[in-house]
CSV table of C-alpha atoms in Angstrom, one decimal:
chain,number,residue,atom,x,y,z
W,1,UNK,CA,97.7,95.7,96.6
W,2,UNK,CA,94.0,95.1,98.0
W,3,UNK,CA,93.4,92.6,95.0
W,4,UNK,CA,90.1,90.7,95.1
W,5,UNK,CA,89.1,88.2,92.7
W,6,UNK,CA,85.7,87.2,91.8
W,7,UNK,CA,84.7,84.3,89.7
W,8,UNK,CA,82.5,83.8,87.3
W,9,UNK,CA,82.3,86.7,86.3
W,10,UNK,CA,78.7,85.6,84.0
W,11,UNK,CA,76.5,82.9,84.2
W,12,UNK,CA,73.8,81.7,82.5
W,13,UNK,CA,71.8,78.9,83.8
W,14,UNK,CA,69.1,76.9,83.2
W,15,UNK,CA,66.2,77.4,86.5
W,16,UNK,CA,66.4,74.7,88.8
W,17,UNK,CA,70.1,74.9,88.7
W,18,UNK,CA,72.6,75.4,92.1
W,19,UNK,CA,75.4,78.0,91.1
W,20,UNK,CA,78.6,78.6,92.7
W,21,UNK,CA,80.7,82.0,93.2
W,22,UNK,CA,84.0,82.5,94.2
W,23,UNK,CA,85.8,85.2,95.8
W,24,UNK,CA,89.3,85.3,96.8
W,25,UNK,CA,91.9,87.8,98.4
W,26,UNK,CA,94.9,87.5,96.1
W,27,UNK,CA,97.3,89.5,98.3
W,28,UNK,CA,96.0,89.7,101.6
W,29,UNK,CA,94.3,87.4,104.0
W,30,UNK,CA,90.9,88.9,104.5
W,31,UNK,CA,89.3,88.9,107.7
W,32,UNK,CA,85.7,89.4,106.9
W,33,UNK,CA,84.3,89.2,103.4
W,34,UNK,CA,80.9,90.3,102.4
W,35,UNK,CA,78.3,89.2,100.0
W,36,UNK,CA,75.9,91.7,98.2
W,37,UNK,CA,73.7,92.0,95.7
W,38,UNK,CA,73.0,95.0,93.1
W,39,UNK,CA,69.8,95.8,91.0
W,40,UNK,CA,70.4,98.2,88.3
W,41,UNK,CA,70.3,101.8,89.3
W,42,UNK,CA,70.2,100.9,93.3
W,43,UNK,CA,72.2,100.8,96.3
W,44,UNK,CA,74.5,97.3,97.4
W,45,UNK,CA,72.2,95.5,99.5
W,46,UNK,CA,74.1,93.2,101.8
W,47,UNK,CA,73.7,89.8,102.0
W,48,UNK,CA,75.7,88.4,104.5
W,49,UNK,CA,78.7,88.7,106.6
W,50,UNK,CA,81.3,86.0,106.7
W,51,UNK,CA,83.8,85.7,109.0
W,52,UNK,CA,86.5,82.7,108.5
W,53,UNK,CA,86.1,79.7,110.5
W,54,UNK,CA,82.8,80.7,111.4
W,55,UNK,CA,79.1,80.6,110.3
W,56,UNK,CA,77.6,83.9,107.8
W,57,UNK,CA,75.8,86.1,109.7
W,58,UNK,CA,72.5,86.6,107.3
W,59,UNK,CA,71.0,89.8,106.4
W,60,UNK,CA,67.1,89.9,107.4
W,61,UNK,CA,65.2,88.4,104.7
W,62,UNK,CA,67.8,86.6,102.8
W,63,UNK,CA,67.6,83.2,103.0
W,64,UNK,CA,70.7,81.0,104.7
W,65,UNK,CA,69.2,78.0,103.0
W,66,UNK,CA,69.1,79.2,99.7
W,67,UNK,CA,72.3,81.1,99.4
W,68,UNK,CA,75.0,79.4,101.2
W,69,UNK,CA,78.2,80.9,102.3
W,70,UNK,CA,81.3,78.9,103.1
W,71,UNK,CA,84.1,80.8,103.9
W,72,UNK,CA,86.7,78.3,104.5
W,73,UNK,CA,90.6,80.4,104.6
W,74,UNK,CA,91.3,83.6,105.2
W,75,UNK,CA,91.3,84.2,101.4
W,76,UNK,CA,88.3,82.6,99.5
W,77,UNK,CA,84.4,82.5,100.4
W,78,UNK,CA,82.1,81.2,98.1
W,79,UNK,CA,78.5,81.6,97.6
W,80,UNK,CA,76.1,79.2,96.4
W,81,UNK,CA,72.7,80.1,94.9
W,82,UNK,CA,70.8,76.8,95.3
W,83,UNK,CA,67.9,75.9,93.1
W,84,UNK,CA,68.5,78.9,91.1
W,85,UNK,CA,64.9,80.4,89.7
W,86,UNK,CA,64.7,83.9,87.1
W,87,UNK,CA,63.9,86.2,90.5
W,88,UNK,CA,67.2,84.9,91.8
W,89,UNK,CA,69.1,86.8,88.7
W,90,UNK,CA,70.7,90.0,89.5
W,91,UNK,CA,74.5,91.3,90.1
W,92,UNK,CA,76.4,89.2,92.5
W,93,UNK,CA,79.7,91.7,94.3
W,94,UNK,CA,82.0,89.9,97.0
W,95,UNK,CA,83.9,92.0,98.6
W,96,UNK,CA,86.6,91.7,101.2
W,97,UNK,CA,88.7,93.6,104.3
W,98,UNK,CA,91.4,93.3,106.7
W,99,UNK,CA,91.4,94.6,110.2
W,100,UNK,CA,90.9,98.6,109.8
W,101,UNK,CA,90.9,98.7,106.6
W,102,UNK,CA,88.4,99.4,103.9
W,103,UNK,CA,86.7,96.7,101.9
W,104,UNK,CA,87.9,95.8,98.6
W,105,UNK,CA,85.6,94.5,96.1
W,106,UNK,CA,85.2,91.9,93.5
W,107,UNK,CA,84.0,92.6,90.0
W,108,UNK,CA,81.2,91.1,90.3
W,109,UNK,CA,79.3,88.5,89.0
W,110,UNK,CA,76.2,88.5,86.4
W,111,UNK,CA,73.7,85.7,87.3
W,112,UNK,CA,70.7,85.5,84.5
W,113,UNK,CA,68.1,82.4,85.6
W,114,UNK,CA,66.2,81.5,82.4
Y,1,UNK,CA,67.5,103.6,110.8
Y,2,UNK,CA,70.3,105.2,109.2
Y,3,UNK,CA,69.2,106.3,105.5
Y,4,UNK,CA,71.8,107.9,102.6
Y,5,UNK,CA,70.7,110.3,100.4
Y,6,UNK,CA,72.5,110.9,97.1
Y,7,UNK,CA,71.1,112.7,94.1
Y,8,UNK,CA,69.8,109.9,92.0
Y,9,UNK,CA,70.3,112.4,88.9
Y,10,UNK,CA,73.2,112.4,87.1
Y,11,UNK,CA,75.6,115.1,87.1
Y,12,UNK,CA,77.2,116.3,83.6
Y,13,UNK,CA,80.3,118.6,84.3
Y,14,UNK,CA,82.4,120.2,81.4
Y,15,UNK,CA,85.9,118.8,81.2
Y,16,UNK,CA,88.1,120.8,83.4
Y,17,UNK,CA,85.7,122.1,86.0
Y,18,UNK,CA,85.1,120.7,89.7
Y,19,UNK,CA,82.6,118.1,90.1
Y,20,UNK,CA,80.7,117.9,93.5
Y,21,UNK,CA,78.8,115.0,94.7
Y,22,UNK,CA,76.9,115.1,97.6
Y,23,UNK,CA,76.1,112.5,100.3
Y,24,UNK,CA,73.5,113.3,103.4
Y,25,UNK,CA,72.8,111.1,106.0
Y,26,UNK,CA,69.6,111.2,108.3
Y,27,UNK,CA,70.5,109.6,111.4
Y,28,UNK,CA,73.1,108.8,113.8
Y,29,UNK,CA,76.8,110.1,112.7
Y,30,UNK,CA,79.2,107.5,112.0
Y,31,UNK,CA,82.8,106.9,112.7
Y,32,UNK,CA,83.6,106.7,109.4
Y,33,UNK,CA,82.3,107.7,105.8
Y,34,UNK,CA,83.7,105.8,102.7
Y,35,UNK,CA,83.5,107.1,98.6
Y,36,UNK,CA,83.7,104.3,96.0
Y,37,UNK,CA,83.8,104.6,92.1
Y,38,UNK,CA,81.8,102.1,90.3
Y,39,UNK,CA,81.8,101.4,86.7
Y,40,UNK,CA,79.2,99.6,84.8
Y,41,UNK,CA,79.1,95.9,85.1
Y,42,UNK,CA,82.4,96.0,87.6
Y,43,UNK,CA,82.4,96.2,91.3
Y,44,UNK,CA,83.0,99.5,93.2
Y,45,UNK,CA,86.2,100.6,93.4
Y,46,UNK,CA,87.8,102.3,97.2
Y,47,UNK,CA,89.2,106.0,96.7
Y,48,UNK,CA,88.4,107.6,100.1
Y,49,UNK,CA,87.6,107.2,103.5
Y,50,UNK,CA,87.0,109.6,106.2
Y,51,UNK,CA,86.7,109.6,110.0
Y,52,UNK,CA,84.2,111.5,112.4
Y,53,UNK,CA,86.8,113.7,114.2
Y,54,UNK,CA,88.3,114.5,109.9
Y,55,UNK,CA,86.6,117.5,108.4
Y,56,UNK,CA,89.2,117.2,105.2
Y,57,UNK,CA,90.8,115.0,103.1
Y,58,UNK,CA,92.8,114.7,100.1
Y,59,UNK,CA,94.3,112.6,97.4
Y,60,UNK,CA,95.7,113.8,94.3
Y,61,UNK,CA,92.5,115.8,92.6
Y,62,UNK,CA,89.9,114.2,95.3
Y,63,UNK,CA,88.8,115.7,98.4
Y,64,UNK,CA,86.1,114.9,100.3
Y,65,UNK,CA,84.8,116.6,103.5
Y,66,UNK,CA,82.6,115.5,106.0
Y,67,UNK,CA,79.9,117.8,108.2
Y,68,UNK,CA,78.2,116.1,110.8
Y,69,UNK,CA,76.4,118.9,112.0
Y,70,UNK,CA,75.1,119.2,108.5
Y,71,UNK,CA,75.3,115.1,108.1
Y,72,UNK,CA,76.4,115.6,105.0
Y,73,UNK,CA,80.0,114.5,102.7
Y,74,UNK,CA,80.8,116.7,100.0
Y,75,UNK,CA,83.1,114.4,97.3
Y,76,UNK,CA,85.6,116.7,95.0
Y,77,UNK,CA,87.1,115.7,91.5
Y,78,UNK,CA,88.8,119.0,90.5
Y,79,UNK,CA,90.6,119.3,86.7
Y,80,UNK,CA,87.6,116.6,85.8
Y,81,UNK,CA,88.4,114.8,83.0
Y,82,UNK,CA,86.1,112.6,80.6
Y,83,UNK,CA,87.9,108.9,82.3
Y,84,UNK,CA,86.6,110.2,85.7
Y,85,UNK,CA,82.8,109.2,84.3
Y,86,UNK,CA,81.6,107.0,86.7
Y,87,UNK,CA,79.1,106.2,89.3
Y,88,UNK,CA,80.2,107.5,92.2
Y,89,UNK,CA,78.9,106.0,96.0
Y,90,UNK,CA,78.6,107.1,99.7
Y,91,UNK,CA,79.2,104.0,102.3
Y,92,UNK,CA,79.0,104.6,106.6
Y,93,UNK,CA,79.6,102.0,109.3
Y,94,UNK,CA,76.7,100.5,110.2
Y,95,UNK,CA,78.3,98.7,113.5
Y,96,UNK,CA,81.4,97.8,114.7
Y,97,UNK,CA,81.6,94.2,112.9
Y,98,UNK,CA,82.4,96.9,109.9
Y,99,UNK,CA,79.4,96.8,108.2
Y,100,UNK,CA,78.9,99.4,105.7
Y,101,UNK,CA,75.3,101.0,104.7
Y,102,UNK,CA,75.1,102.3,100.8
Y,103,UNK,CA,73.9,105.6,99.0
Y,104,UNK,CA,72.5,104.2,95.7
Y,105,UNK,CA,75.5,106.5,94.1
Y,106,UNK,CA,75.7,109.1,91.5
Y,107,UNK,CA,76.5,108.9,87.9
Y,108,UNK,CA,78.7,111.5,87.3
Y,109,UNK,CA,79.2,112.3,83.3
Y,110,UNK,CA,82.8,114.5,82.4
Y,111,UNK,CA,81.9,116.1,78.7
Y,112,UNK,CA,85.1,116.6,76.9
């Protein structure tokens, strides 16, 4: 159980480009879901915090207009890196909980700008 | 603010033996304390989670403990084998909306 599915799981993409990631609860209906992002050999840095129904609550320093967050049932969210440029490339992870329990993850997705 | 500290080198263990990671934490204790595997290019993967008022627990070879008068996890793999080679990381609560803060993880290597 606990399955979370993140999609794509690569992209490659011109710069200028607006790319969209999705992540979905496959068996449960997740009450929170959480975007981060990963550089090689460092921690998850949060993103943002998405409740359903609701607005992303934005990490300080990441910009709401340039990576939005929709997170429209209780089992998908979706993030979209507008006006993708080469410092936007990095390792996209989704992850997603119910009430009291832990959060599942994604497996991630690889974003290269060129 | 809170800050996680786990060894950023990795850890070879011989096949068989006990691995131990280690996860300190500098400020306030938190309710809970979370270990994840991660593998390269995949997202981490839940094995354990803890509470403040825990000091042990198990599943199958794992164990993790949790000190907070030390502020410190200890994470267990006994009978290591080579498949348990991974990057292993720390998680606490950051707030109640069940935010989690992250140790950058350690690579742990299994020799055969």
């Amino acid at each position: 159980g606990a399955v979370v599915s993140q999609h794509p799981s690569r992209v490659i993409c011109k710069s200028g480009t607006s790319v969209k990631i999705e992540c979905r609860s496959l068996d449960f209906q997740a009450t929170t879901m959480f975007w981060y992002r990963q550089f090689p050999k460092q921690s998850l840095m949060l993103m943002a915090t998405s409740n359903e129904g609701s607005k992303a609550t934005y990490e300080q320093g990441v910009e709401k207009d340039k990576f939005l967050i929709n997170h429209a049932s209780l089992t998908l969210s979706t993030l979209t890196v507008t006006s993708a440029h080469p410092e936007d490339s990095s390792f996209y992870i989704c992850s997603a909980r119910m009430s009291n329990q832990p959060q599942h993850f994604g497996d991630g997705t690889r974003l290269s700008i060129l | 603010s809170q800050k996680i500290e786990q060894n950023s080198e990795a850890l070879n263990i011989q096949e068989g033996k006990t691995a131990t990671l280690t996860c300190n934490y500098t400020n306030y204790s938190p309710a809970y304390l979370q270990w994840y595997r991660q593998d390269p290019g995949r997202g981490p993967v839940f094995l354990l989670l803890i509470r403040e008022n825990e000091k042990e627990k198990r599943k199958e070879r794992l164990k993790v403990t949790f000190d907070t008068t030390l502020k410190q996890s200890l994470f267990h793999i006994t009978a290591s084998q080579p498949a348990d080679s991974a990057t292993y990381l720390c998680a606490l609560d950051k707030d109640s909306n069940y935010q989690l803060i992250w140790g950058a993880g350690t690579k742990l290597i299994i020799k055969p």
